[in-house]
Coordinates of C-alpha atoms in Angstrom, one line a residue:
M1 CA 65.9 84.9 51.0
T2 CA 68.3 82.4 49.5
D3 CA 70.8 84.8 49.0
V4 CA 70.7 86.1 52.9
Q5 CA 70.5 82.8 54.5
P6 CA 73.8 82.3 53.8
R7 CA 75.3 85.2 54.9
I8 CA 73.6 84.7 58.2
I9 CA 74.9 81.3 58.1
K10 CA 78.4 82.5 57.4
S11 CA 78.3 85.8 60.0
S12 CA 77.1 83.4 62.4
K13 CA 80.3 81.0 62.0
S14 CA 82.3 84.0 61.9
V15 CA 80.8 85.3 65.2
A16 CA 81.3 81.7 67.2
W17 CA 84.9 82.1 65.7
R18 CA 85.9 85.1 67.4
F19 CA 84.1 84.0 70.1
L20 CA 86.3 80.4 70.3
M21 CA 89.5 82.2 69.5
I22 CA 88.9 84.6 72.0
L23 CA 87.9 82.5 74.9
G24 CA 91.4 80.0 73.2
L25 CA 93.4 83.3 74.3
A26 CA 91.8 83.4 78.1
A27 CA 92.1 79.9 78.5
L28 CA 96.0 80.3 77.4
L29 CA 96.4 83.1 79.8
C30 CA 94.8 82.1 82.7
L31 CA 97.3 79.1 82.4
Q32 CA 100.5 80.5 81.8
S33 CA 100.1 83.4 84.6
G34 CA 99.3 79.8 86.4
C35 CA 102.7 78.6 85.3
D36 CA 104.5 81.4 85.9
K37 CA 103.5 81.7 89.4
K38 CA 106.0 79.8 91.2
A39 CA 104.9 77.8 94.6
P40 CA 106.2 79.7 98.0
S41 CA 109.1 78.2 99.6
V42 CA 108.4 76.0 102.7
D43 CA 110.7 76.9 106.0
Q44 CA 111.3 73.4 106.7
K45 CA 112.6 74.1 110.2
F46 CA 108.9 75.5 110.7
V47 CA 107.5 72.6 109.2
N48 CA 109.8 70.3 111.1
T49 CA 108.8 72.1 114.5
Y50 CA 105.0 71.9 113.7
T51 CA 105.3 68.4 112.7
E52 CA 106.9 67.4 115.8
L53 CA 104.3 69.7 118.0
L54 CA 101.5 67.5 116.1
I55 CA 102.9 64.2 117.4
V56 CA 103.0 65.5 121.0
E57 CA 99.3 66.6 120.6
Q58 CA 98.5 63.2 119.1
M59 CA 100.7 61.6 122.0
Y60 CA 99.7 63.4 125.1
G61 CA 97.0 66.0 124.3
K62 CA 96.6 69.7 124.1
D63 CA 96.4 70.3 127.7
S64 CA 98.3 67.3 129.8
P65 CA 101.4 69.0 131.7
T66 CA 103.8 66.4 130.0
A67 CA 102.6 67.6 126.8
R68 CA 103.3 71.1 127.5
I69 CA 106.9 70.6 128.8
K70 CA 107.1 68.8 125.6
R71 CA 106.1 71.9 123.3
K72 CA 108.0 74.0 125.6
V73 CA 111.1 71.5 125.1
I74 CA 110.8 71.6 120.9
L75 CA 110.4 75.1 120.4
D76 CA 112.9 76.3 122.8
S77 CA 115.3 73.7 120.5
A78 CA 113.9 75.1 117.4
G79 CA 114.6 78.6 118.3
Y80 CA 110.5 80.1 118.7
S81 CA 109.3 81.9 121.1
R82 CA 105.5 80.5 121.5
D83 CA 104.2 84.3 120.5
Q84 CA 106.8 83.5 117.3
F85 CA 105.6 80.5 116.7
L86 CA 102.3 81.1 116.5
K87 CA 102.7 84.4 114.6
K88 CA 104.3 82.4 111.9
A89 CA 101.2 79.4 112.1
N90 CA 99.4 82.0 111.7
A91 CA 100.4 84.5 108.9
I92 CA 100.8 80.6 107.4
L93 CA 97.2 80.3 107.4
D94 CA 95.9 84.0 105.9
D95 CA 97.7 83.4 102.8
R96 CA 96.1 81.3 101.1
D97 CA 99.0 80.5 98.6
M98 CA 101.4 79.3 101.4
W99 CA 98.3 77.5 103.0
V100 CA 98.6 74.6 100.4
P101 CA 102.2 74.0 100.2
F102 CA 103.1 73.8 103.9
Q103 CA 100.4 71.2 104.4
K104 CA 102.0 69.4 102.0
A105 CA 105.7 69.8 103.5
V106 CA 103.6 68.8 106.3
I107 CA 102.8 65.0 105.1
D108 CA 105.5 64.7 103.7
R109 CA 107.3 64.8 106.6
L110 CA 104.8 62.8 108.8
D111 CA 105.1 60.0 106.1
T112 CA 109.0 60.6 106.7
L113 CA 108.6 59.5 110.2
I114 CA 106.1 57.1 109.2
E115 CA 108.7 55.6 106.9
Q116 CA 111.4 56.0 109.8
N117 CA 110.1 54.2 112.2
K118 CA 108.8 51.2 110.4
A119 CA 112.5 50.8 109.0
A120 CA 114.1 50.4 112.2
P121 CA 111.9 47.8 114.2
A122 CA 115.3 46.2 115.8
R123 CA 116.7 49.3 116.6
R124 CA 113.2 50.3 118.5
R125 CA 113.3 46.7 120.9
G126 CA 116.9 47.3 121.4
E127 CA 115.2 51.0 123.0
D128 CA 112.8 49.3 125.7

């Protein structure tokens, strides 16, 4: 009986070792495939337009005439028709890999605008 026990222990150790090796290789492959995948590039013009539209919505609401006029001006100045803009926005919403980088870019843009706004209090007082 004692001869059988060491073999069982040895074989269970080798099975565990193989399992750990396979698990480690699988983890490395997953990490490498994740690292090789580049984040999709974000269209900064679209990010800027989207951000401006968000600000207009916050300032004037969704349905006010002023908001509609301002949205039209923003889209026209960026070179988008309403349909083109919505089509591109929906494409980003439908693309899982694009959504997160897009949202990060929008947040970065909002943060930049907030910082610029904080840095120019004297200029704002002069405009009033």
